[in-house]
Amino acid sequence: MPMIVLFTDFGSDGPYVGQMKAVLAQQAAPETPVIDLLHNAPRFNVRASAHLLAAYISAFPADSVLLGVVDPGVGDPQRKAVAINITGRWYVGPENGLFDVLAARAMAAQEKVTCWEITWRPENLSNSFHGRDLFAPVAARLARGEMPPGVQIDWPVSVAAANDLPEVIFIDHYGNAITGVCARNLSPTACLNIGEQIIMRENTFCKVTEGQVFCYKNANELMEIAINQGNAAHELGLSIGSRIGIHQ
Amino acid sequence: MPMIVLFTDFGSDGPYVGQMKAVLAQQAAPETPVIDLLHNAPRFNVRASAHLLAAYISAFPADSVLLGVVDPGVGDPQRKAVAINITGRWYVGPENGLFDVLAARAMAAQEKVTCWEITWRPENLSNSFHGRDLFAPVAARLARGEMPPGVQIDWPVSVAAANDLPEVIFIDHYGNAITGVCARNLSPTACLNIGEQIIMRENTFCKVTEGQVFCYKNANELMEIAINQGNAAHELGLSIGSRIGIHQ
Amino acid sequence: MPMIVLFTDFGSDGPYVGQMKAVLAQQAAPETPVIDLLHNAPRFNVRASAHLLAAYISAFPADSVLLGVVDPGVGDPQRKAVAINITGRWYVGPENGLFDVLAARAMAAQEKVTCWEITWRPENLSNSFHGRDLFAPVAARLARGEMPPGVQIDWPVSVAAANDLPEVIFIDHYGNAITGVCARNLSPTACLNIGEQIIMRENTFCKVTEGQVFCYKNANELMEIAINQGNAAHELGLSIGSRIGIHQ
């Protein structure tokens, strides 16, 4: 039984996620788990969101269906609706770059990436809530093992999209600053710097004293800047988009 | 299989929703979906909440059971517990006006509205958490197709409750200001104004340039004030209760 | 069918809860309810969290499995992973004091408390996200009625851990200040004080006028300080850890 995983910028406490889940509850098989991965993906920032999604999705089963909506161009009729299969997992959403990092990395690894443009449209399609009206029904259908009406298309993803993003891409609840730098691309002794400030590297929180700034490979294998029992983003003045350096 | 839909002012991140869901998980049929529609309904503002609920509920199936608690008079023993059937859908909660907009509109459309006062009481009824102790068990029972002990009562809803509310009734995660004005009651060329400022109308976000203020019919058919890639509530100084004008 | 109840400081809107739920959805029986009790447990404050958990857990069924992670010492390899059975209910998490209040009270009441150190480790164990990698699989297993590999250990809980905590232990969405004082330990006429200020006691909100400060036994049987239709924490300058007095 596949699960449906939600990744949006809708906000977790507003009225949008529930409406989308009502569609999924009606149209997916009743026992399909629907999991909220993130509903505060960086707003209007598809690039940071794409790097976050690429890191987080590996925590989910290989046959998950990912429904992803982070869209600065809401309601653009020119924008295609796509269902992309990357290494066996389905990704559904607007074609706007959210899946590019994943796809470019899969292609670089010689894995299979295929893209369908979804031509199916619901009877009632609002101008502004395609997540509910279009993408949720498509995700439900894919989770049932059916292919919605569509045509396979070429999908020219830039090779450069596979590269790390040396920026802060998320600030979590603790104030930890997650970067778009994959730990596997660094030497084990490399650390990060913010301008002139070198951020020492440790394995985890309990290795540093309270109040100490450090960076570490987080549980999704991204380099993250934290303060033990403190708020790194606040203390260091970091926000989404802050540039990060790599100090070999 | 009906779904149970939750609409409260409990806050989505506090300890109240989970306690209510534990009751539903035990007392409803195991496969009943429980969907969070909203847990930050306008606090102490039943009127704005009633207009929001009236707009959002149509996104849910006709046989849903809506459990709604937005209550400035928590724990008032004089307040009746009601289960109201409006056009086939059940609404459960305190009798305090939250369902009046829906009921008045249904009555105006000659649809069937019946109201039961719930006389059943649980063995343990706290003074302040009727959502968990009283309304959740009633909603679970209705979702199982059973009627909890109660008596049918007259329910004198004011005809005026059907009217639009020309105010901001919700500010969403993006800063969009949702009004209590139904788009269907406006001419297609009418737009909104805030004091002297006329807000131009468009179909959706991609029709306006970045930073532009506009209003549009949102996906729940309410008029909404937004800024493309900006925060309208912040820029325009809007909050729940701000008066809105209609500019024909 | 037991339910799995989540109590963490992960934040309800970040990317951590979903990853943990994906593990539970795969490893627990498909129909097992997973309920979010709290994801903003007082950060780095295991003591306040332990008192909150002790109050809230009684709203959940006796055979629930509680997965609790509030951990200032994340990733400490010296810290044991434990599964503690207190009066028939399982508690899973790091051994750091989160379950001490519950255990000490159960022992004082001559109820059965047994503790297992979990020796099982997953193939892939991150340094910083034991909630997902270690505790979620253990909770899923216990919910299936299986015991993960472990050894029973003595668990020397201080008798004093059973005592009330006369402090604010949580501020809810309304600004109500929840204290670690159990109402059953007060005489019916006792009330609270904050420094010199005596806080009058009432049964519930509708007994006091709008804007009135009062305290009452909340629906989880803790003494709580509130203002009818107002924000008590803000008005009174209360935060987690603020000392509270008992005025007999």
XYZ file of C-alpha atoms in Angstrom:
744
model
C 0.000 0.000 0.000
C 1.666 3.263 -1.096
C 1.396 6.334 1.085
C 0.610 9.833 -0.132
C 3.073 12.426 1.144
C 2.176 16.130 1.208
C 4.736 18.894 0.671
C 3.261 22.389 0.318
C 3.527 26.019 1.342
C -0.172 26.089 2.388
C 0.559 26.530 6.109
C -0.265 23.761 8.538
C -2.894 25.693 10.468
C -5.012 27.192 7.707
C -8.066 25.862 5.874
C -6.284 24.480 2.805
C -4.677 21.214 3.891
C -7.958 19.832 5.233
C -9.786 20.477 1.969
C -7.064 18.641 0.073
C -7.162 15.736 2.529
C -10.935 15.455 2.165
C -10.419 14.825 -1.554
C -7.725 12.241 -0.847
C -9.899 10.518 1.783
C -12.665 10.154 -0.795
C -10.623 9.252 -3.839
C -7.675 7.191 -2.594
C -8.118 3.663 -1.227
C -9.460 4.006 2.347
C -6.391 2.514 4.016
C -3.892 4.750 2.188
C -1.850 6.706 4.740
C -1.685 10.421 4.035
C 1.376 11.960 5.679
C 2.097 15.654 6.155
C 5.788 16.080 5.364
C 5.809 19.880 5.292
C 3.228 22.611 4.849
C 5.526 25.545 5.420
C 7.923 24.940 2.580
C 9.770 28.193 1.817
C 7.101 30.474 0.377
C 7.564 31.676 -3.199
C 10.971 29.979 -3.137
C 10.794 26.938 -5.370
C 14.566 26.518 -5.452
C 15.021 26.158 -1.685
C 11.917 23.961 -1.557
C 13.318 21.694 -4.272
C 16.487 21.123 -2.257
C 14.502 20.429 0.921
C 12.233 17.961 -0.835
C 15.222 16.169 -2.375
C 16.665 15.617 1.098
C 13.472 14.633 2.889
C 11.864 12.303 0.396
C 14.370 9.532 1.068
C 12.774 9.072 4.506
C 9.635 7.807 2.720
C 8.959 4.472 1.063
C 10.018 3.931 -2.537
C 6.416 3.611 -3.720
C 5.130 6.802 -2.070
C 3.218 9.343 -4.135
C 4.460 12.853 -3.395
C 1.993 15.667 -3.860
C 4.015 18.884 -3.998
C 2.673 22.408 -4.371
C 4.945 25.413 -3.843
C 3.927 27.788 -6.515
C 4.679 31.451 -7.052
C 2.623 31.430 -10.249
C -0.712 30.223 -8.828
C -3.439 29.740 -11.382
C -1.328 30.240 -14.481
C -3.182 28.390 -17.266
C 0.109 28.110 -19.212
C 1.679 26.067 -16.442
C 1.526 22.348 -17.047
C 0.326 19.851 -14.456
C 2.823 17.005 -14.303
C 3.253 13.541 -12.848
C 6.912 12.651 -12.831
C 8.261 9.229 -12.052
C 11.739 9.439 -10.575
C 13.359 6.117 -9.722
C 9.943 4.527 -9.225
C 8.381 7.203 -7.046
C 5.612 9.492 -8.335
C 5.724 13.264 -7.935
C 2.594 15.272 -8.739
C 2.279 19.038 -8.967
C 2.717 22.077 -11.165
C 5.724 22.032 -13.495
C 7.696 24.822 -11.897
C 11.017 23.404 -10.786
C 10.070 21.776 -7.470
C 11.113 18.345 -8.745
C 14.182 19.478 -10.718
C 16.817 18.756 -8.083
C 15.531 15.226 -7.594
C 15.253 14.610 -11.315
C 18.666 16.046 -12.204
C 20.345 13.942 -9.519
C 18.527 10.813 -10.630
C 19.527 11.449 -14.241
C 23.139 12.043 -13.213
C 23.013 8.641 -11.496
C 21.620 7.032 -14.687
C 18.297 6.356 -12.995
C 15.021 6.417 -14.828
C 13.013 9.645 -14.982
C 9.820 9.906 -17.004
C 7.414 12.806 -17.153
C 3.753 12.932 -18.074
C 1.769 16.064 -18.700
C -1.609 15.540 -17.074
C -4.321 16.496 -19.526
C -7.206 15.389 -17.331
C -9.166 18.230 -15.780
C -11.882 18.002 -13.122
C -15.387 19.236 -13.804
C -14.902 22.041 -11.302
C -11.457 23.594 -11.394
C -10.983 26.714 -9.318
C -8.493 29.320 -10.511
C -6.386 29.258 -7.390
C -6.580 25.876 -5.650
C -5.229 23.292 -8.067
C -3.803 21.373 -5.087
C -7.340 20.427 -4.086
C -9.075 20.312 -7.455
C -6.475 18.840 -9.786
C -3.362 17.493 -8.040
C -5.097 15.668 -5.168
C -7.337 13.622 -7.507
C -4.292 12.791 -9.646
C -2.259 11.718 -6.600
C -5.169 9.591 -5.348
C -5.378 7.902 -8.719
C -1.655 7.169 -8.887
C -1.801 5.774 -5.338
C -4.536 3.397 -6.570
C -2.142 2.269 -9.281
C -3.989 4.000 -12.126
C -2.572 6.484 -14.603
C -4.685 9.597 -15.139
C -5.122 10.775 -18.756
C -1.921 12.452 -19.919
C 0.853 12.404 -22.478
C 4.475 11.565 -21.938
C 6.653 14.597 -22.560
C 10.318 15.423 -22.757
C 11.467 17.135 -19.649
C 14.647 19.090 -20.155
C 16.067 19.472 -16.669
C 19.298 21.428 -16.431
C 22.265 19.330 -15.342
C 23.174 22.135 -12.943
C 19.995 21.532 -10.931
C 21.768 18.550 -9.363
C 24.265 20.844 -7.629
C 24.130 21.660 -3.941
C 22.671 25.029 -2.911
C 25.074 26.737 -0.490
C 22.309 28.707 1.227
C 20.029 28.361 4.219
C 16.941 26.590 2.854
C 14.884 26.143 6.046
C 14.777 27.356 9.634
C 13.228 24.747 11.888
C 11.222 25.041 15.126
C 14.431 25.079 17.211
C 16.013 27.813 15.108
C 18.395 25.376 13.418
C 19.405 26.550 9.938
C 19.299 23.775 7.365
C 21.454 24.323 4.294
C 21.254 22.958 0.775
C 24.707 21.386 1.150
C 24.705 17.586 1.122
C 27.108 16.150 3.673
C 28.199 13.418 1.250
C 29.718 16.070 -1.018
C 32.022 17.358 1.720
C 35.204 15.817 3.026
C 34.725 14.505 6.580
C 36.788 17.367 7.979
C 35.189 20.173 5.958
C 32.995 22.609 7.818
C 30.867 25.629 6.946
C 31.466 29.340 7.224
C 29.174 32.358 7.274
C 31.203 35.200 5.851
C 34.382 35.278 7.954
C 32.932 33.122 10.736
C 34.003 29.493 10.605
C 31.431 27.118 12.071
C 33.054 24.125 13.743
C 31.760 20.690 12.825
C 30.636 18.022 15.260
C 28.690 14.793 15.021
C 25.740 15.851 17.138
C 24.402 18.119 19.868
C 25.712 16.278 22.896
C 29.279 16.745 21.657
C 29.212 20.495 22.227
C 28.608 22.611 25.316
C 25.384 24.497 25.846
C 25.301 27.672 23.788
C 27.995 26.493 21.327
C 27.534 27.146 17.592
C 28.354 24.168 15.387
C 27.416 22.454 12.149
C 26.678 18.807 11.590
C 25.268 16.290 9.132
C 21.576 16.170 10.026
C 19.315 13.127 9.925
C 18.408 13.915 6.304
C 22.098 14.215 5.363
C 22.119 17.966 4.864
C 24.629 20.207 6.623
C 22.837 22.120 9.358
C 23.916 24.988 11.607
C 22.764 24.766 15.212
C 23.398 25.945 18.745
C 23.107 23.409 21.528
C 19.955 24.443 23.430
C 19.873 27.752 21.585
C 18.398 29.401 18.495
C 21.056 29.534 15.773
C 19.021 31.474 13.206
C 18.302 34.198 15.728
C 21.814 34.360 17.178
C 23.574 34.344 13.816
C 21.019 36.433 11.905
C 20.281 33.677 9.409
C 17.175 33.426 7.257
C 16.152 31.447 4.192
C 18.502 32.479 1.407
C 21.482 33.407 3.624
C 24.686 32.437 1.811
C 26.866 29.736 3.340
C 30.505 28.980 2.536
C 32.334 25.668 2.604
C 35.596 25.628 4.471
C 37.756 22.661 3.466
C -18.462 6.072 4.929
C -19.005 9.605 6.279
C -16.030 11.662 7.374
C -15.840 13.737 10.532
C -14.677 17.304 9.907
C -13.238 19.432 12.730
C -13.687 23.203 12.912
C -12.516 24.784 16.173
C -10.588 27.622 17.752
C -8.479 25.173 19.816
C -5.207 25.946 18.020
C -3.585 23.325 15.835
C -0.465 22.949 17.940
C -1.844 22.652 21.464
C -2.959 19.637 23.480
C -6.695 19.857 22.766
C -7.180 18.524 19.245
C -5.380 15.268 20.031
C -7.571 14.555 23.052
C -10.664 15.044 20.928
C -9.282 12.825 18.176
C -8.539 10.070 20.691
C -12.243 9.999 21.561
C -13.197 9.905 17.881
C -10.673 7.127 17.174
C -12.259 5.046 19.917
C -15.909 5.783 19.302
C -16.296 6.222 15.542
C -15.975 3.312 13.117
C -12.237 2.612 12.680
C -12.115 3.576 9.026
C -13.883 6.927 9.476
C -11.623 9.707 8.193
C -11.200 12.587 10.645
C -10.191 15.747 8.808
C -8.894 18.958 10.359
C -10.601 21.773 8.487
C -9.557 24.590 10.814
C -8.343 24.881 14.389
C -7.650 28.584 14.363
C -11.142 29.785 13.624
C -11.434 33.454 14.677
C -11.230 33.342 18.457
C -14.237 34.602 20.411
C -15.747 35.627 17.081
C -18.612 33.301 16.319
C -19.978 35.528 13.578
C -16.829 35.542 11.440
C -16.407 31.818 12.131
C -19.974 31.122 10.979
C -19.297 32.815 7.643
C -16.020 30.924 7.194
C -17.636 27.599 7.966
C -20.492 28.301 5.542
C -17.958 28.843 2.756
C -15.647 25.929 3.525
C -18.095 23.146 4.248
C -19.093 22.785 0.606
C -15.623 21.336 -0.062
C -16.645 18.302 2.045
C -18.934 15.400 1.179
C -22.680 15.775 1.685
C -22.734 13.108 4.415
C -19.874 14.582 6.500
C -20.412 15.188 10.206
C -19.071 18.611 11.180
C -17.894 19.025 14.746
C -17.687 22.760 15.402
C -16.557 24.468 18.590
C -15.880 28.202 18.649
C -17.261 29.302 21.922
C -16.887 32.525 23.874
C -19.153 31.138 26.595
C -17.202 27.993 27.501
C -18.814 25.842 30.135
C -22.114 27.666 30.331
C -24.634 25.104 31.657
C -27.472 27.128 30.107
C -26.060 26.646 26.644
C -27.668 23.800 24.739
C -25.712 21.122 22.927
C -27.186 20.700 19.468
C -27.052 18.425 16.470
C -28.431 20.241 13.457
C -29.165 18.614 10.154
C -28.845 21.099 7.309
C -29.555 19.738 3.837
C -28.551 16.252 4.963
C -25.276 17.128 6.694
C -24.893 16.969 10.485
C -23.443 19.826 12.528
C -22.614 19.204 16.189
C -21.597 21.767 18.786
C -22.809 24.346 21.275
C -25.852 26.365 20.223
C -24.185 29.720 19.895
C -24.634 30.902 16.347
C -21.826 29.034 14.572
C -24.319 27.223 12.337
C -26.726 30.152 11.812
C -25.364 31.373 8.480
C -25.582 27.895 6.995
C -29.041 27.290 8.397
C -30.478 30.657 7.359
C -29.188 30.219 3.810
C -30.576 26.696 3.601
C -33.954 27.900 4.877
C -33.969 30.767 2.374
C -33.402 28.149 -0.342
C -36.326 26.049 0.990
C -33.977 23.305 2.087
C -34.604 21.148 5.103
C -33.157 22.177 8.460
C -33.925 20.236 11.647
C -32.446 20.754 15.067
C -32.087 18.382 18.000
C -31.108 19.359 21.482
C -28.756 16.666 22.743
C -29.857 15.579 26.184
C -27.307 12.776 26.506
C -24.461 13.537 28.879
C -21.277 11.510 29.411
C -20.439 10.054 32.817
C -17.499 12.431 33.117
C -18.188 15.884 31.799
C -15.521 18.492 32.469
C -16.592 22.103 32.880
C -14.442 23.444 30.101
C -13.821 20.799 27.444
C -17.189 19.831 25.999
C -15.516 19.347 22.617
C -13.802 16.249 23.978
C -16.344 15.032 26.509
C -19.689 15.730 24.878
C -19.484 16.807 21.229
C -16.878 14.265 20.057
C -18.920 11.277 21.322
C -22.053 12.748 19.699
C -20.235 13.282 16.378
C -18.843 9.730 16.497
C -22.341 8.371 17.058
C -23.852 10.362 14.193
C -21.011 9.184 11.934
C -21.986 5.612 12.858
C -25.533 6.423 11.736
C -27.005 6.487 15.241
C -28.941 9.303 16.848
C -27.828 10.208 20.383
C -30.603 10.811 22.941
C -32.151 14.208 22.307
C -35.330 16.083 21.501
C -36.207 17.900 18.344
C -36.553 21.622 18.987
C -37.593 24.703 17.126
C -34.646 26.693 16.042
C -35.496 30.289 15.316
C -32.679 31.495 13.093
C -32.870 35.112 12.015
C -33.431 35.553 8.283
C -30.717 38.213 8.355
C -28.103 35.596 9.256
C -28.117 34.564 5.591
C -26.638 37.927 4.553
C -23.016 38.397 3.576
C -20.646 39.878 6.152
C -18.688 42.746 4.544
C -15.699 42.310 6.846
C -12.397 40.474 6.881
C -13.193 37.088 8.459
C -9.809 35.329 8.195
C -6.164 36.115 7.449
C -4.414 33.137 5.952
C -0.805 31.943 6.084
C 0.106 34.117 3.057
C -1.479 37.235 4.556
C -4.463 37.061 2.213
C -7.567 38.640 3.743
C -10.685 36.546 3.243
C -13.962 38.456 3.444
C -17.494 37.369 4.278
C -18.693 38.525 0.848
C -19.852 35.721 -1.455
C -18.705 36.261 -5.024
C -22.053 35.028 -6.367
C -23.779 38.020 -4.808
C -21.651 40.513 -6.739
C -21.920 41.504 -10.351
C -18.970 40.178 -12.365
C -17.487 43.669 -12.610
C -17.972 44.678 -8.968
C -14.879 44.957 -6.837
C -14.104 45.758 -3.202
C -12.931 48.877 -1.464
C -11.277 49.562 1.864
C -12.339 53.043 2.856
C -11.417 55.203 -0.131
C -9.093 52.616 -1.667
C -10.623 50.679 -4.524
C -9.211 47.165 -4.878
C -9.111 46.040 -8.517
C -10.541 42.629 -9.329
C -8.798 39.885 -11.229
C -9.350 36.192 -11.790
C -6.237 34.952 -10.072
C -2.673 35.699 -8.997
C -0.900 35.205 -12.276
C -2.978 37.944 -13.862
C -1.344 40.662 -11.784
C 2.251 41.797 -11.426
C 4.313 40.998 -8.336
C 3.413 43.312 -5.488
C 0.015 44.287 -6.954
C -3.020 44.498 -4.633
C -6.158 42.863 -6.043
C -9.305 41.022 -5.061
C -10.650 37.828 -6.539
C -13.174 35.039 -6.059
C -11.264 32.464 -4.049
C -11.552 28.688 -4.334
C -14.308 28.699 -1.687
C -16.211 31.423 -3.566
C -15.562 34.208 -1.095
C -14.088 37.535 -2.175
C -10.485 37.709 -0.999
C -7.937 40.526 -0.942
C -4.389 39.539 -1.857
C -1.044 40.805 -3.084
C 0.795 38.694 -5.633
C 3.798 37.309 -3.699
C 3.155 39.715 -0.847
C 1.302 39.964 2.459
C -1.941 41.891 1.935
C -3.042 41.984 5.577
C 0.266 43.470 6.613
C 0.545 45.955 3.740
C -3.035 47.169 4.013
C -3.348 47.013 7.806
C -6.202 44.500 7.708
C -7.257 42.243 10.551
C -10.290 40.130 11.354
C -13.229 42.504 11.618
C -11.873 45.178 9.226
C -14.805 46.642 7.254
C -14.896 46.108 3.507
C -16.985 48.013 0.974
C -18.461 46.822 -2.294
C -17.797 48.974 -5.300
C -20.262 48.269 -8.116
C -6.509 -1.983 18.843
C -4.087 0.251 20.781
C -3.385 3.761 19.571
C 0.032 5.379 19.350
C 0.166 8.801 20.989
C 2.900 11.305 20.106
C 4.340 13.780 22.612
C 7.384 15.702 21.394
C 9.070 19.071 21.135
C 9.550 18.663 17.353
C 7.146 21.457 16.402
C 3.890 20.658 14.670
C 4.710 22.471 11.445
C 8.232 21.272 10.695
C 9.504 18.260 8.738
C 10.076 15.914 11.691
C 6.643 14.649 12.706
C 5.833 13.456 9.183
C 9.018 11.417 8.930
C 8.202 9.706 12.219
C 4.634 9.037 11.115
C 5.859 7.484 7.874
C 7.758 4.916 9.938
C 4.699 4.237 12.095
C 2.454 3.922 9.028
C 4.798 1.277 7.624
C 5.598 -0.642 10.798
C 2.443 -0.546 12.943
C -0.711 -2.432 11.993
C -2.453 -0.409 9.251
C -5.528 0.413 11.332
C -3.554 1.698 14.354
C -4.586 5.286 15.088
C -1.648 7.654 15.493
C -2.677 10.690 17.531
C -0.714 13.932 17.927
C -1.034 14.865 21.585
C 1.570 17.626 21.602
C 4.508 18.607 19.421
C 5.388 21.805 21.203
C 6.153 20.343 24.598
C 8.288 22.825 26.553
C 11.602 22.850 24.729
C 14.681 21.723 26.672
C 12.434 21.510 29.727
C 11.947 17.853 30.561
C 10.552 18.609 34.013
C 7.657 20.783 32.826
C 7.039 18.315 29.996
C 6.889 15.393 32.447
C 4.165 17.143 34.451
C 2.190 17.977 31.309
C 2.408 14.416 30.052
C 1.303 13.049 33.428
C -1.833 15.183 33.246
C -2.725 14.593 29.612
C -2.141 10.875 29.263
C -5.234 9.976 31.259
C -7.342 11.255 28.349
C -6.026 8.317 26.301
C -6.968 4.638 26.437
C -5.246 2.367 28.945
C -3.553 0.342 26.207
C -2.110 3.314 24.293
C 1.574 3.363 23.414
C 3.051 6.764 24.186
C 6.039 7.841 22.112
C 7.678 10.731 23.965
C 10.717 12.707 22.866
C 11.680 15.916 24.657
C 15.387 15.745 24.844
C 18.003 18.335 25.700
C 20.746 15.751 25.219
C 20.022 14.734 21.618
C 22.242 12.019 20.272
C 23.999 11.149 23.505
C 25.196 7.547 23.067
C 25.277 7.139 26.876
C 21.573 7.788 27.115
C 19.504 4.635 27.274
C 16.477 4.000 25.102
C 13.674 2.735 27.310
C 10.239 1.187 27.126
C 8.489 1.628 30.440
C 5.242 -0.016 31.358
C 3.326 2.070 33.874
C 0.008 0.631 35.003
C -0.334 -1.278 31.759
C 0.476 1.557 29.358
C 3.742 1.643 27.369
C 5.985 4.698 27.263
C 8.854 4.763 24.757
C 11.648 7.311 24.530
C 15.029 8.358 25.821
C 15.630 7.811 29.525
C 15.833 11.409 30.585
C 13.111 12.023 33.138
C 10.094 12.563 30.880
C 8.304 9.571 32.414
C 9.448 10.114 36.012
C 6.375 11.981 37.280
C 4.065 9.283 35.959
C 6.230 6.485 37.305
C 6.736 8.015 40.751
C 2.999 8.598 41.139
C 2.195 5.074 40.031
C 4.743 3.640 42.471
C 3.332 5.797 45.283
C -0.069 4.295 44.474
C 1.419 0.758 44.595
C 0.848 0.298 40.882
C 3.124 -1.767 38.702
C 6.027 -0.079 36.926
C 8.542 -2.070 34.894
C 11.335 -0.730 32.751
C 13.163 -2.258 29.797
C 16.314 -0.923 28.259
C 15.905 -1.330 24.515
C 19.039 -2.932 23.113
C 17.706 -3.281 19.569
C 19.211 -0.831 17.091
C 18.100 -0.192 13.511
C 20.488 -0.721 10.622
C 20.557 3.008 9.970
C 20.589 5.107 13.096
C 21.153 8.819 12.605
C 22.941 10.759 15.331
C 20.167 13.239 15.907
C 16.768 11.743 15.019
C 16.231 8.772 17.304
C 12.503 9.580 17.336
C 12.277 8.445 13.736
C 15.004 5.798 13.607
C 14.756 4.069 16.971
C 11.714 5.052 19.044
C 9.109 4.939 16.262
C 9.997 1.349 15.279
C 9.921 0.342 18.960
C 6.524 1.986 19.492
C 5.149 0.317 16.361
C 6.338 -3.037 17.626
C 4.792 -2.564 21.070
C 1.525 -1.490 19.439
C 1.600 -4.783 17.528
C 1.918 -6.575 20.871
C 5.549 -7.564 20.383
C 8.446 -6.801 22.698
C 11.556 -5.438 20.984
C 14.915 -6.904 22.113
C 15.833 -5.446 25.491
C 16.653 -6.187 29.085
C 14.612 -5.405 32.149
C 16.400 -2.896 34.346
C 15.947 -1.319 37.722
C 14.679 2.158 37.413
C 15.370 4.258 40.460
C 12.834 7.068 40.262
C 13.006 9.615 43.048
C 9.939 9.606 45.303
C 9.968 13.413 45.070
C 9.192 13.232 41.343
C 5.582 12.515 42.302
C 5.198 16.005 43.781
C 3.324 18.809 42.071
C 5.355 21.476 40.278
C 4.160 24.922 41.376
C 5.175 26.595 38.125
C 3.651 27.468 34.789
C 4.307 24.418 32.602
C 2.504 25.414 29.392
C 0.942 28.458 27.738
C -1.847 27.453 25.407
C -3.187 29.020 22.205
C -5.556 31.270 24.195
C -2.783 32.474 26.511
C -4.028 30.372 29.413
C -1.215 29.422 31.804
C -1.327 25.778 32.833
C 0.433 24.963 36.098
C 1.941 21.760 37.441
C -0.441 21.863 40.415
C -2.987 19.029 40.494
C -6.416 20.259 41.585
C -6.971 17.090 43.653
C -4.118 18.137 45.955
C -5.789 21.427 46.847
C -8.684 22.032 49.193
C -11.806 23.083 47.270
C -11.426 26.669 48.479
C -7.687 27.026 47.874
C -6.616 29.289 45.068
C -3.350 30.358 43.455
C -1.206 33.425 43.806
C 1.506 35.011 41.684
C 3.758 36.843 44.089
C 1.425 39.110 46.072
C -1.441 38.799 43.593
C -4.141 36.362 44.669
C -5.942 34.729 41.752
C -9.595 34.031 42.551
C -10.898 30.556 41.824
C -13.988 29.712 39.791
C -15.423 26.622 38.178
C -15.210 27.795 34.605
C -15.100 30.731 32.197
C -18.775 31.601 32.114
C -18.725 32.248 35.861
C -16.548 35.335 35.510
C -17.002 38.580 33.613
C -15.097 39.348 30.432
C -11.539 40.418 31.221
C -11.523 38.851 34.711
C -8.430 36.941 35.886
C -9.228 33.635 37.599
C -7.926 30.137 38.167
C -9.797 26.877 37.780
C -9.411 23.120 37.572
C -8.968 22.480 33.870
C -10.251 19.497 31.913
C -7.018 17.608 32.626
C -7.301 18.347 36.354
C -4.449 20.824 36.537
C -4.879 24.293 38.025
C -4.881 26.849 35.221
C -4.773 30.636 35.185
C -6.989 32.312 32.612
C -8.755 35.523 31.663
C -12.247 35.234 30.235
C -11.848 36.204 26.554
C -8.355 37.517 27.227
C -4.719 36.418 27.197
C -3.626 35.657 30.767
C 0.036 34.920 30.006
C 0.410 38.249 28.245
C -1.538 40.298 30.793
C 0.179 38.768 33.806
C 3.647 38.385 32.285
C 3.692 34.619 32.718
C 5.915 32.198 30.851
C 6.935 28.574 31.255
C 8.787 28.336 34.568
C 7.019 31.264 36.288
C 6.574 30.396 39.978
C 3.062 29.995 41.321
C 1.978 30.041 44.966
C -0.851 28.182 46.635
C -3.133 30.269 48.789
C -5.137 28.123 51.213
